[in-house]
Amino acid sequence: MPTDTGALDGDPFRVELVDEDIPTPRRFQVVFDEARIDPDVQKVVRRLVRHGYQAYLVGGCVRDLLLDRRPKDFDVATSARPEEVRELFRNSRIIGRRFRLVHVLFQGGKVIEVATFRRNPKEDSEDGSELLIRSDNAFGVAHEDALRRDFRINALFYDVEARQILDWVGGMEDVRRQVVHTIGDPETRFREDPIRILRALKFAGRLGFAITPDVYDAVVYCRDALALAARPRLSEEILRLLRGGQARRTIYLAWETGVLDVLLPEVSALLYDDRGDDGPGQRLWRVLDYVDRRTAADRPLDDTVLWTLLLLEPMKEACDGVRDRAAAVADFLEPLIDRLAISRRYADGMRRIVAVLPRLAGGRAGRFARTDIFQPALDVLAAELTARGESTEAIDRLRSAPQPRRHHADAAQHRR
């Protein structure tokens, strides 16, 4: 049996290839820092295995462990059906329609997500002419579950007991090379689910990975397919691009590939209009730098703030020469709400923030300081002033000033 030998000294890429028989996966012996693996997720996996089911850690958590990062959450894939998982864990519930899975609940609000192995439902289709996946609830086996995933770096399975990585798709090599590549033909995968285009940009930006040339070309070629994606999913994925700690790099990739032209032409037009360091495009890049610094400092910004900052420059242009700034912003946002299903809560917050920004910049808050949008508005103003290279002393004074008590009548009026 061929082996790749190397001392297991903590470097996950110095591995022993245990088995490469086809169709079984290549198995890589690895050593992870146990402190990085949540003890509750280990309990979930071991209980499933103890009752005769296959169960592995899967996806992003395995990738992050290989990159010596601490995973934010852990997902489990298993041969057990949702009802069988529910029977094993009294502290669980079955959720989802499009994608039924089980949430196992622990103290402190922790949730471990457990999904049954699935296969690509296209394999069951008699007519393969339509690529777009509309349901993802066909159960399968472990290797089918790996093959249906979007990118090779996200299709690695970790066997907790054996301390082995199971790799059916070449994901270990992609992690080693630090590249993003689809499982199978990129164009086919993007037309099956156009949201994968945004996920490719997200992983390249967040992880600092390169996009392979054929995947990059497919992103450009298939970008118009994003119009077929569910609008709430588009909105959520854009927020994930902004939350991931590499907003500038990721939005740049979206602009460079023309994806931003499809989703937010109002923003991409400003970026094409290069007016030097003082232009709105350059200010947007500096604002996104500010967003990334806040994320790195573990002081992430509210989602309403993120939307406002991404759209701030075109919203300000919409307000030029207009007395009613709130109405101008509302008119500007209407086509975006329709295109991306941006929630009315976010749109209302953006409208109110942009309307009051000039007053806050002058150090005047008044009754606005009583509202729930006051602190997010200060965050937006801080980002804008920083991008302009101007002092933020006015914000410091507003934050430190005693806030007027919010009366019950005001609160009731605000809720209405």
XYZ file of C-alpha atoms in Angstrom:
416
model
C 0.000 0.000 0.000
C 1.533 3.357 -1.034
C 2.253 5.698 1.840
C 3.399 9.282 2.276
C 5.566 9.168 5.344
C 6.366 12.003 7.700
C 6.651 12.636 11.395
C 3.332 13.642 12.945
C 4.766 16.657 14.720
C 1.650 18.824 14.639
C 1.917 19.947 10.995
C -1.303 18.559 9.416
C 0.301 18.504 5.965
C 3.015 16.085 7.036
C 0.723 13.100 6.859
C 0.601 9.385 6.321
C -1.572 8.190 3.472
C -3.362 5.243 5.044
C -5.513 3.997 2.184
C -6.100 4.992 -1.436
C -8.250 2.109 -2.629
C -11.032 3.290 -4.929
C -13.903 3.970 -4.222
C -12.805 4.342 -0.616
C -11.329 7.732 0.262
C -7.733 8.627 0.757
C -7.166 8.658 4.513
C -4.707 11.073 6.064
C -3.538 10.640 9.634
C -3.507 14.053 11.305
C -2.854 15.524 14.713
C -5.103 18.398 15.765
C -4.979 20.430 18.947
C -7.812 18.806 20.902
C -8.563 22.146 22.566
C -9.739 23.432 19.179
C -12.408 20.731 18.852
C -15.536 21.437 20.846
C -16.056 18.689 23.466
C -19.823 18.670 22.888
C -19.427 17.953 19.180
C -17.122 15.071 20.072
C -19.880 13.699 22.347
C -22.393 13.924 19.504
C -20.124 12.089 17.053
C -19.172 9.384 19.535
C -22.771 8.693 20.552
C -23.784 8.266 16.911
C -20.853 5.904 16.282
C -21.602 3.970 19.487
C -25.116 3.288 18.179
C -23.843 1.882 14.899
C -23.966 4.926 12.622
C -21.197 6.556 10.645
C -20.513 10.098 11.832
C -17.820 12.621 10.932
C -16.945 16.260 11.353
C -17.376 17.853 7.934
C -16.900 20.981 5.916
C -15.549 24.288 7.095
C -14.560 23.143 10.576
C -12.215 20.497 9.129
C -10.736 23.006 6.694
C -10.175 25.511 9.498
C -8.529 22.914 11.741
C -6.110 22.081 8.924
C -5.311 25.790 8.594
C -4.668 26.018 12.354
C -7.712 28.237 12.830
C -10.289 27.886 15.565
C -13.594 26.905 13.912
C -16.560 29.127 14.728
C -18.932 26.175 14.578
C -18.890 22.442 13.947
C -21.053 20.427 11.573
C -21.618 16.686 11.734
C -22.573 14.396 8.840
C -23.980 10.973 9.603
C -25.625 7.910 8.099
C -28.449 8.287 10.650
C -31.704 9.752 9.328
C -33.066 12.899 11.011
C -35.657 10.925 13.000
C -32.973 8.517 14.222
C -30.761 11.393 15.359
C -33.745 12.923 17.132
C -34.310 9.654 19.018
C -30.695 9.593 20.247
C -30.659 13.181 21.500
C -33.557 14.381 23.611
C -32.028 17.868 23.507
C -32.587 18.172 19.757
C -35.089 19.252 17.130
C -35.559 18.632 13.417
C -35.554 21.790 11.328
C -35.789 22.828 7.687
C -37.885 22.009 4.654
C -35.481 22.331 1.727
C -32.695 20.760 3.776
C -33.939 18.737 6.782
C -31.361 18.397 9.546
C -31.141 18.182 13.323
C -30.027 20.818 15.800
C -28.615 19.325 19.007
C -28.902 21.951 21.735
C -26.480 22.513 24.602
C -26.208 24.992 27.458
C -25.428 28.600 26.655
C -27.333 28.504 23.376
C -24.766 26.269 21.652
C -26.111 24.371 18.637
C -24.464 21.392 16.955
C -25.826 20.827 13.442
C -26.231 17.198 12.387
C -27.089 16.385 8.766
C -27.782 13.025 7.145
C -25.526 12.077 4.227
C -27.043 13.367 1.002
C -26.474 12.916 -2.697
C -26.955 15.227 -5.631
C -30.675 14.959 -6.483
C -29.797 15.445 -10.158
C -28.782 11.789 -10.167
C -32.476 10.924 -9.740
C -33.648 13.199 -12.554
C -34.709 11.683 -15.874
C -34.247 15.001 -17.653
C -30.884 16.625 -16.945
C -31.607 19.707 -19.041
C -32.284 21.924 -16.031
C -29.202 22.262 -13.845
C -30.642 24.477 -11.097
C -31.075 22.483 -7.878
C -34.449 23.193 -6.270
C -34.378 20.477 -3.595
C -31.512 18.938 -1.663
C -33.201 16.244 0.401
C -32.082 13.035 -1.336
C -30.335 10.863 1.248
C -27.124 9.104 0.264
C -23.896 7.641 1.623
C -20.684 9.312 2.770
C -18.849 9.547 -0.565
C -21.996 10.853 -2.299
C -22.288 13.502 0.384
C -18.712 14.588 -0.273
C -19.186 14.711 -4.040
C -22.338 16.861 -3.872
C -20.547 19.664 -1.967
C -19.460 22.872 -3.631
C -15.670 23.155 -3.206
C -13.013 20.564 -2.578
C -11.701 22.382 0.500
C -15.187 21.991 2.039
C -15.597 18.286 1.291
C -13.156 16.828 3.826
C -14.472 14.495 6.559
C -12.738 14.003 9.905
C -12.990 10.699 11.776
C -12.759 11.712 15.444
C -11.915 8.242 16.757
C -9.299 7.308 14.128
C -7.952 10.886 13.866
C -8.024 10.628 10.112
C -9.108 12.938 7.282
C -11.229 11.205 4.643
C -10.755 12.797 1.215
C -12.752 11.669 -1.816
C -12.178 14.788 -3.931
C -8.609 16.079 -3.572
C -9.419 18.646 -0.917
C -6.219 18.053 1.048
C -4.140 19.049 -1.947
C -6.215 22.215 -2.452
C -5.766 23.175 1.207
C -2.028 22.586 0.864
C -1.862 24.713 -2.315
C -4.320 27.251 -0.844
C -6.647 27.321 -3.825
C -10.424 27.334 -4.292
C -11.728 24.799 -6.816
C -15.137 23.288 -7.363
C -15.906 19.589 -7.201
C -16.423 18.797 -10.852
C -16.965 21.233 -13.712
C -17.158 24.819 -12.354
C -19.762 26.033 -14.841
C -22.053 23.110 -14.060
C -21.698 23.636 -10.315
C -22.414 27.362 -10.562
C -25.490 26.819 -12.719
C -26.756 24.175 -10.280
C -26.587 26.763 -7.494
C -25.489 30.299 -8.459
C -24.907 31.185 -4.791
C -21.721 29.124 -5.104
C -20.288 32.017 -7.120
C -20.467 34.244 -4.035
C -19.139 31.447 -1.844
C -16.100 31.093 -4.110
C -15.368 34.798 -3.629
C -15.994 34.537 0.106
C -13.545 31.679 0.657
C -10.888 33.244 -1.555
C -11.210 36.512 0.338
C -11.553 35.190 3.865
C -8.863 32.521 3.630
C -6.483 34.422 1.362
C -6.675 31.575 -1.183
C -6.344 31.874 -4.947
C -9.207 30.977 -7.272
C -8.077 28.478 -9.902
C -8.184 29.857 -13.479
C -11.045 27.627 -14.670
C -13.150 28.511 -11.625
C -12.391 32.219 -12.101
C -13.441 32.037 -15.751
C -16.655 30.227 -14.770
C -17.457 32.926 -12.183
C -17.220 35.553 -14.924
C -19.146 33.466 -17.456
C -21.955 32.408 -15.069
C -22.391 35.642 -13.093
C -25.725 36.460 -14.768
C -27.114 33.203 -13.332
C -27.216 34.973 -9.951
C -30.527 36.451 -11.113
C -31.988 32.936 -10.741
C -30.916 32.546 -7.101
C -33.313 33.036 -4.216
C -33.142 36.727 -3.319
C -32.933 36.234 0.490
C -29.934 33.954 -0.022
C -28.240 36.633 -2.129
C -28.789 39.205 0.600
C -27.426 36.903 3.296
C -24.341 35.958 1.262
C -23.507 39.618 0.645
C -23.612 40.178 4.398
C -21.283 37.197 4.867
C -18.823 38.786 2.448
C -18.810 41.853 4.691
C -18.672 39.997 8.016
C -15.786 37.664 7.190
C -12.868 39.939 8.098
C -11.738 40.432 4.476
C -14.540 42.644 3.156
C -12.231 44.787 1.037
C -10.558 41.861 -0.718
C -13.853 40.036 -1.244
C -15.757 43.028 -2.612
C -12.776 43.749 -4.865
C -13.022 40.210 -6.262
C -16.755 40.711 -6.810
C -16.043 43.935 -8.702
C -13.129 42.488 -10.675
C -15.182 39.490 -11.868
C -18.248 41.590 -12.761
C -20.359 39.942 -10.048
C -20.886 43.353 -8.446
C -22.239 44.645 -11.775
C -25.031 42.077 -11.498
C -25.841 42.456 -7.808
C -25.060 46.097 -7.020
C -24.492 48.103 -10.210
C -24.997 51.258 -8.130
C -21.788 50.442 -6.239
C -19.738 49.085 -9.133
C -20.427 52.234 -11.187
C -18.737 54.337 -8.491
C -15.718 52.042 -8.473
C -15.302 52.356 -12.238
C -15.486 56.158 -11.891
C -11.968 56.698 -10.530
C -11.581 60.270 -9.286
C -8.373 59.781 -7.364
C -7.914 59.444 -3.627
C -10.809 61.791 -2.848
C -13.304 59.987 -5.076
C -16.225 57.922 -3.752
C -14.681 54.681 -5.011
C -11.486 55.148 -3.015
C -13.521 56.162 0.034
C -15.458 52.902 -0.242
C -12.225 50.884 -0.198
C -11.093 52.770 2.911
C -14.481 52.205 4.551
C -14.150 48.465 3.892
C -10.660 48.579 5.435
C -12.297 50.083 8.529
C -14.883 47.268 8.564
C -12.084 44.686 8.448
C -10.181 46.366 11.280
C -13.292 46.298 13.456
C -13.824 42.618 12.691
C -10.171 41.815 13.466
C -10.484 43.646 16.794
C -13.481 41.436 17.689
C -15.765 44.452 17.490
C -17.955 43.437 14.541
C -20.421 45.940 13.166
C -24.182 45.563 13.139
C -25.682 44.241 9.881
C -27.580 47.498 9.341
C -24.268 49.337 9.636
C -22.631 46.972 7.127
C -25.369 47.545 4.554
C -25.219 51.298 5.141
C -21.451 51.429 4.680
C -21.528 49.327 1.504
C -24.165 51.599 -0.040
C -23.183 54.864 1.643
C -21.518 56.605 -1.320
C -24.356 56.026 -3.824
C -26.926 56.930 -1.142
C -25.087 60.201 -0.490
C -25.095 60.938 -4.217
C -28.852 60.294 -4.261
C -29.201 62.945 -1.534
C -27.246 65.664 -3.361
C -29.337 68.830 -3.655
C -32.350 67.205 -1.976
C -33.970 68.590 1.171
C -35.674 65.365 2.246
C -32.724 62.998 2.570
C -34.830 60.206 4.059
C -37.202 60.191 1.072
C -34.275 60.273 -1.382
C -32.683 57.244 0.290
C -36.017 55.398 0.351
C -36.422 55.964 -3.410
C -32.843 54.830 -4.027
C -33.331 51.618 -2.029
C -36.587 50.452 -3.633
C -34.986 48.671 -6.628
C -32.367 47.093 -4.326
C -35.074 45.784 -2.006
C -36.735 44.200 -5.022
C -33.477 42.841 -6.499
C -31.913 41.463 -3.314
C -34.788 41.165 -0.831
C -33.020 43.497 1.600
C -35.244 43.471 4.668
C -37.391 46.498 5.424
C -35.731 46.660 8.839
C -32.332 47.201 7.248
C -33.752 49.635 4.684
C -35.476 51.674 7.374
C -32.269 51.805 9.404
C -30.262 52.964 6.375
C -32.820 55.656 5.588
C -32.790 57.041 9.117
C -28.988 56.898 9.465
C -28.207 58.665 6.196
C -30.833 61.318 6.936
C -29.237 62.247 10.272
C -25.527 61.962 9.358
C -24.959 65.710 8.664
C -26.455 66.610 12.030
C -24.333 64.066 13.876
C -21.213 65.242 12.048
C -21.928 68.677 13.509
C -22.033 67.206 17.001
C -25.815 67.530 17.353
C -27.865 64.469 18.278
C -30.943 65.865 20.054
C -33.837 63.447 20.394
C -32.205 61.066 17.917
C -29.915 60.006 20.780
C -32.937 58.305 22.365
C -33.460 55.949 19.432
C -32.166 52.426 18.948
C -30.396 53.498 15.755
C -28.216 56.130 17.444
C -25.191 53.926 18.175
C -25.248 52.283 14.719
C -25.394 55.769 13.180
C -22.292 56.748 15.140
C -20.532 53.643 13.819
C -21.365 54.696 10.259
C -20.142 58.240 10.904
C -16.915 56.932 12.485
C -16.208 54.815 9.385
C -16.914 57.718 7.039
C -14.748 60.203 8.932
C -11.924 57.665 9.173
C -12.140 57.047 5.418
C -11.888 60.787 4.825
C -8.935 61.087 7.189
C -10.892 63.438 9.448
C -11.068 63.639 13.241
C -13.599 61.514 15.113
C -13.635 63.740 18.202
C -17.266 64.704 17.609
C -18.221 61.013 17.802
C -16.257 60.547 21.011
C -18.131 63.484 22.561
C -21.499 62.113 21.444
C -20.720 58.652 22.802
C -19.582 60.001 26.161
C -22.402 62.519 26.599
C -25.227 61.503 28.972
C -28.051 60.169 26.851
C -31.566 61.535 27.355
C -33.905 59.042 28.957
C -36.212 57.521 26.450
C -39.818 58.150 27.485
C -42.444 55.427 27.167
C -44.418 57.482 24.684
C -41.338 57.897 22.488
C -40.637 54.175 22.631
C -44.200 53.319 21.674
C -44.107 55.801 18.795
C -40.817 54.310 17.560
C -42.260 50.799 17.598
C -45.152 51.969 15.463
